[in-house]
Amino acid sequence: MSEQLDQQKRTNTSNKLYGRYRAAVVNTVHPDALYMVTVRVLDLWEAIPDEDLPYAEFLLPLGAKPSHGHAVPVETDDLVWVEFPRNGDTRYPLITGSVYHAPRYESNLPDDVNNKPYQHKRSSGEPTPEAYDRKDDLYERWGLREQKSHTGGWQITHVASGTAIEITPDGQCVIHTEGDQWRSATGNLTEQFDGDVKLNVGGGQTITINKDSILKAKNIIETADMIRMNGGKGVVTGECICAFTGKPHSDMSACVTAGKN
């Protein structure tokens, strides 16, 4: 498109607009796939056809460069602040932020801001999530909710399900999943705890190990209705003789099956 034709399709090629103006986002798809959108300045550009509106660039956070940066998209009808930094030339608008809009005294912001607190989900024994406070940094979009509290806590929550990761103001870490959870690694796993480890399983547990399993403990205490080793197969030696009956456990015990030939 020639510069002359481009100017014909643009708006207000001679007049200037200085300062900031409220605008509505119209088209979010740039013909050349640039990260730009068309905007309509409210009360000034109402008569201009959509196809003649100018494309606006964004005032981006620091760090934008090839393969880097932070891209926050807008949607059609979003209300934004625009200005015209090229000496007021309206062909080149710049989006500087969102407009605060509160129709019927309801802020266009996350529900927590309107005193409709999000209902977190946690399992028994997990710390109670910190409630939102106006001093907190809260961002909610695309079904995800991130809260950075002024007391030093952090939460990221899947709004629909309640699945969440949280660091409490005291430095505790909570990983709560409403549904299935997977954990994997292509290398080794090392876990170290200075206190006790408790594992509560509501169903069964299956552990498959391709190499040796080594367990070291001061004492090993197991309680079960039945303890079966190696599927009842193997060799019972003198070490497997019951101290009370004098016979192999596989012959006399109703609870422990070590197996023999």
Coordinates of C-alpha atoms in Angstrom, one line a residue:
M1 CA 0.0 0.0 0.0
S2 CA 1.5 3.3 -1.1
E3 CA 2.1 6.1 1.5
Q4 CA -0.5 8.3 -0.3
L5 CA -3.2 5.5 -0.2
D6 CA -2.2 4.8 3.4
Q7 CA -2.8 8.4 4.4
Q8 CA -6.2 8.3 2.6
K9 CA -7.3 5.4 4.7
R10 CA -6.0 6.9 7.9
T11 CA -7.9 9.4 9.9
N12 CA -7.2 13.1 10.7
T13 CA -4.0 13.5 8.6
S14 CA -3.9 17.3 9.2
N15 CA -5.4 17.9 12.7
K16 CA -3.6 17.0 15.9
L17 CA -4.6 15.3 19.1
Y18 CA -2.6 15.9 22.2
G19 CA -3.0 14.3 25.7
R20 CA -4.7 11.0 26.5
Y21 CA -8.1 9.8 25.2
R22 CA -10.4 6.9 25.9
A23 CA -10.8 4.5 23.1
A24 CA -12.4 1.1 22.3
V25 CA -10.5 -1.7 20.6
V26 CA -12.1 -2.6 17.3
N27 CA -10.0 -5.1 15.3
T28 CA -7.3 -7.3 16.9
V29 CA -6.0 -8.9 13.7
H30 CA -3.3 -7.0 11.8
P31 CA -3.1 -7.7 8.1
D32 CA 0.7 -8.2 8.4
A33 CA 0.4 -10.1 11.7
L34 CA 2.0 -7.3 13.6
Y35 CA 1.2 -6.9 17.3
M36 CA -1.2 -4.0 16.7
V37 CA -4.9 -3.4 16.9
T38 CA -7.3 -0.7 15.6
V39 CA -8.9 1.6 18.0
R40 CA -11.8 4.1 18.0
V41 CA -11.4 7.2 20.1
L42 CA -14.7 7.6 22.0
D43 CA -16.9 10.6 21.1
L44 CA -14.5 11.7 18.4
W45 CA -14.3 8.9 15.8
E46 CA -17.9 7.6 16.0
A47 CA -18.6 8.3 12.3
I48 CA -15.4 6.7 11.0
P49 CA -15.9 3.2 9.4
D50 CA -14.1 0.4 11.1
E51 CA -11.9 -0.3 8.1
D52 CA -10.5 3.3 8.2
L53 CA -9.5 3.3 11.8
P54 CA -5.7 3.4 12.5
Y55 CA -3.7 0.6 14.0
A56 CA -2.3 1.3 17.4
E57 CA 0.9 0.0 19.0
F58 CA 1.3 -0.8 22.7
L59 CA 3.5 0.8 25.3
L60 CA 5.3 -2.4 26.2
P61 CA 7.0 -3.4 29.5
L62 CA 10.8 -3.2 29.4
G63 CA 12.6 -6.1 27.9
A64 CA 11.0 -6.3 24.5
K65 CA 13.5 -7.5 21.9
P66 CA 13.9 -10.4 19.4
S67 CA 12.5 -13.6 21.0
H68 CA 11.9 -11.8 24.4
G69 CA 9.4 -9.6 26.1
H70 CA 5.9 -9.6 27.7
A71 CA 2.9 -9.6 25.4
V72 CA -0.5 -8.9 27.0
P73 CA -3.3 -9.1 24.4
V74 CA -6.5 -7.0 24.3
E75 CA -9.9 -8.1 23.0
T76 CA -12.5 -6.4 20.9
D77 CA -14.5 -3.7 22.9
D78 CA -11.8 -3.4 25.6
L79 CA -11.5 0.2 26.8
V80 CA -8.0 1.6 26.6
W81 CA -6.1 4.8 27.0
V82 CA -4.4 6.1 23.9
E83 CA -2.2 9.0 23.1
F84 CA -0.5 10.3 19.9
P85 CA 3.2 10.7 20.6
R86 CA 4.2 11.6 17.1
N87 CA 3.4 15.2 17.6
G88 CA -0.3 14.5 17.8
D89 CA -0.5 12.6 14.5
T90 CA -3.7 10.5 14.8
R91 CA -2.5 8.0 12.3
Y92 CA -0.1 6.6 14.9
P93 CA -2.0 5.9 18.2
L94 CA -0.2 4.4 21.2
I95 CA -2.1 2.3 23.8
T96 CA -0.8 3.1 27.2
G97 CA -3.1 1.1 29.5
S98 CA -6.7 0.0 30.3
V99 CA -9.4 2.4 31.3
Y100 CA -11.0 2.1 34.7
H101 CA -14.6 1.6 34.1
A102 CA -17.3 1.1 36.7
P103 CA -20.8 0.9 35.2
R104 CA -23.5 0.7 37.9
Y105 CA -20.7 1.0 40.5
E106 CA -19.3 -2.4 39.5
S107 CA -15.6 -2.1 38.7
N108 CA -14.5 -3.9 35.5
L109 CA -11.9 -5.8 37.5
P110 CA -11.7 -9.2 39.2
D111 CA -14.7 -10.1 41.4
D112 CA -12.6 -9.8 44.6
V113 CA -12.4 -6.1 44.0
N114 CA -16.2 -5.9 44.0
N115 CA -16.4 -7.7 47.4
K116 CA -17.1 -11.1 45.8
P117 CA -14.2 -13.2 47.2
Y118 CA -13.0 -16.2 45.3
Q119 CA -13.8 -19.5 47.1
H120 CA -10.5 -21.3 47.3
K121 CA -10.2 -25.1 47.7
R122 CA -7.8 -26.9 50.0
S123 CA -7.5 -30.3 51.6
S124 CA -7.7 -31.0 55.3
G125 CA -4.6 -29.8 57.1
E126 CA -3.5 -27.4 54.4
P127 CA -3.0 -23.7 55.3
T128 CA -6.0 -21.5 54.7
P129 CA -5.4 -19.3 51.6
E130 CA -4.9 -15.6 52.4
A131 CA -7.9 -13.5 51.5
Y132 CA -7.6 -10.7 49.0
D133 CA -6.9 -7.2 50.2
R134 CA -7.0 -4.0 48.3
K135 CA -3.2 -3.7 48.9
D136 CA -2.6 -6.9 47.0
D137 CA -1.5 -7.3 43.3
L138 CA -4.3 -9.3 41.7
Y139 CA -4.5 -10.4 38.1
E140 CA -7.2 -12.7 36.7
R141 CA -7.7 -13.6 33.0
W142 CA -8.3 -16.6 30.8
G143 CA -9.4 -18.6 33.8
L144 CA -6.2 -18.1 35.8
R145 CA -6.0 -16.0 38.9
E146 CA -2.7 -14.7 40.3
Q147 CA -2.4 -12.9 43.6
K148 CA 0.7 -11.4 45.1
S149 CA -0.2 -10.3 48.6
H150 CA 1.2 -7.2 50.3
T151 CA 2.3 -9.6 53.2
G152 CA 4.6 -11.6 50.9
G153 CA 2.3 -14.5 49.8
W154 CA 1.7 -15.7 46.3
Q155 CA -1.0 -17.8 44.7
I156 CA -1.7 -19.0 41.2
T157 CA -5.1 -20.7 40.8
H158 CA -7.1 -22.4 38.1
V159 CA -10.4 -20.6 38.7
A160 CA -12.8 -23.2 37.4
S161 CA -11.4 -26.2 39.3
G162 CA -9.6 -24.7 42.3
T163 CA -6.2 -26.3 41.5
A164 CA -3.6 -24.0 43.0
I165 CA 0.1 -23.5 43.8
E166 CA 0.7 -21.2 46.8
I167 CA 3.6 -19.8 48.8
T168 CA 2.3 -18.5 52.1
P169 CA 3.6 -15.3 53.8
D170 CA 5.4 -17.7 56.2
G171 CA 7.2 -19.4 53.4
Q172 CA 5.2 -22.6 53.4
C173 CA 4.5 -24.2 50.0
V174 CA 1.1 -25.7 49.0
I175 CA 0.4 -27.7 45.8
H176 CA -3.3 -28.5 45.6
T177 CA -4.8 -30.4 42.7
E178 CA -8.5 -30.9 42.1
G179 CA -8.2 -34.0 40.0
D180 CA -5.3 -36.1 38.7
Q181 CA -1.6 -35.0 39.1
W182 CA 1.5 -36.1 37.3
R183 CA 5.2 -35.7 38.1
S184 CA 8.0 -36.8 35.9
A185 CA 11.7 -36.2 35.3
T186 CA 14.3 -37.4 32.7
G187 CA 17.0 -37.4 35.4
N188 CA 17.3 -38.3 39.1
L189 CA 15.0 -37.2 41.9
T190 CA 16.3 -36.2 45.3
E191 CA 13.9 -35.3 48.2
Q192 CA 15.2 -34.3 51.6
F193 CA 13.1 -33.6 54.7
D194 CA 14.3 -32.7 58.1
G195 CA 11.0 -33.7 59.7
D196 CA 8.6 -36.5 59.4
V197 CA 7.0 -37.7 56.1
K198 CA 3.3 -38.7 56.1
L199 CA 1.7 -40.3 53.1
N200 CA -2.1 -40.8 53.2
V201 CA -3.5 -42.8 50.2
G202 CA -7.2 -43.2 49.8
G203 CA -6.9 -46.0 47.3
G204 CA -4.2 -48.5 46.4
Q205 CA -0.5 -47.9 45.8
T206 CA 1.7 -49.5 43.1
I207 CA 5.4 -48.9 42.8
T208 CA 7.4 -50.4 39.9
I209 CA 11.2 -50.3 40.2
N210 CA 13.5 -51.5 37.5
K211 CA 16.5 -51.9 39.7
D212 CA 17.1 -52.7 43.4
S213 CA 15.0 -51.1 46.1
I214 CA 17.0 -50.3 49.2
L215 CA 15.3 -49.3 52.5
K216 CA 17.3 -48.2 55.5
A217 CA 15.5 -47.5 58.8
K218 CA 16.0 -47.8 62.5
N219 CA 12.9 -50.0 62.7
I220 CA 10.4 -51.2 60.1
I221 CA 6.9 -51.6 61.4
E222 CA 4.3 -52.9 59.0
T223 CA 0.6 -53.6 59.8
A224 CA -1.6 -55.3 57.3
D225 CA -4.3 -58.0 57.0
M226 CA -2.0 -59.9 54.6
I227 CA 1.6 -59.5 53.7
R228 CA 2.5 -61.5 50.5
M229 CA 6.0 -61.5 49.2
N230 CA 7.0 -62.5 45.6
G231 CA 3.5 -63.8 44.9
G232 CA 4.0 -66.8 47.2
K233 CA 7.0 -68.0 45.1
G234 CA 10.6 -68.5 46.1
V235 CA 12.7 -70.5 48.6
V236 CA 12.0 -70.6 52.3
T237 CA 15.3 -71.1 54.3
G238 CA 16.0 -71.7 57.9
E239 CA 15.9 -67.9 58.5
C240 CA 12.2 -68.0 57.6
I241 CA 11.3 -70.5 60.4
C242 CA 8.7 -69.2 62.8
A243 CA 10.1 -68.8 66.3
F244 CA 6.9 -70.0 67.8
T245 CA 5.9 -72.9 65.6
G246 CA 9.3 -74.1 64.4
K247 CA 7.9 -74.4 60.9
P248 CA 8.2 -72.2 57.8
H249 CA 5.9 -69.2 57.7
S250 CA 4.5 -70.3 54.4
D251 CA 3.2 -73.4 56.1
M252 CA 1.9 -72.0 59.4
S253 CA 1.3 -68.2 59.1
A254 CA -2.0 -66.9 58.0
C255 CA -0.7 -63.4 57.5
V256 CA 2.8 -63.7 56.0
T257 CA 3.5 -65.7 52.8
A258 CA 7.2 -65.8 51.9
G259 CA 6.9 -68.7 49.5
K260 CA 8.8 -72.0 49.2
N261 CA 9.6 -74.7 46.6

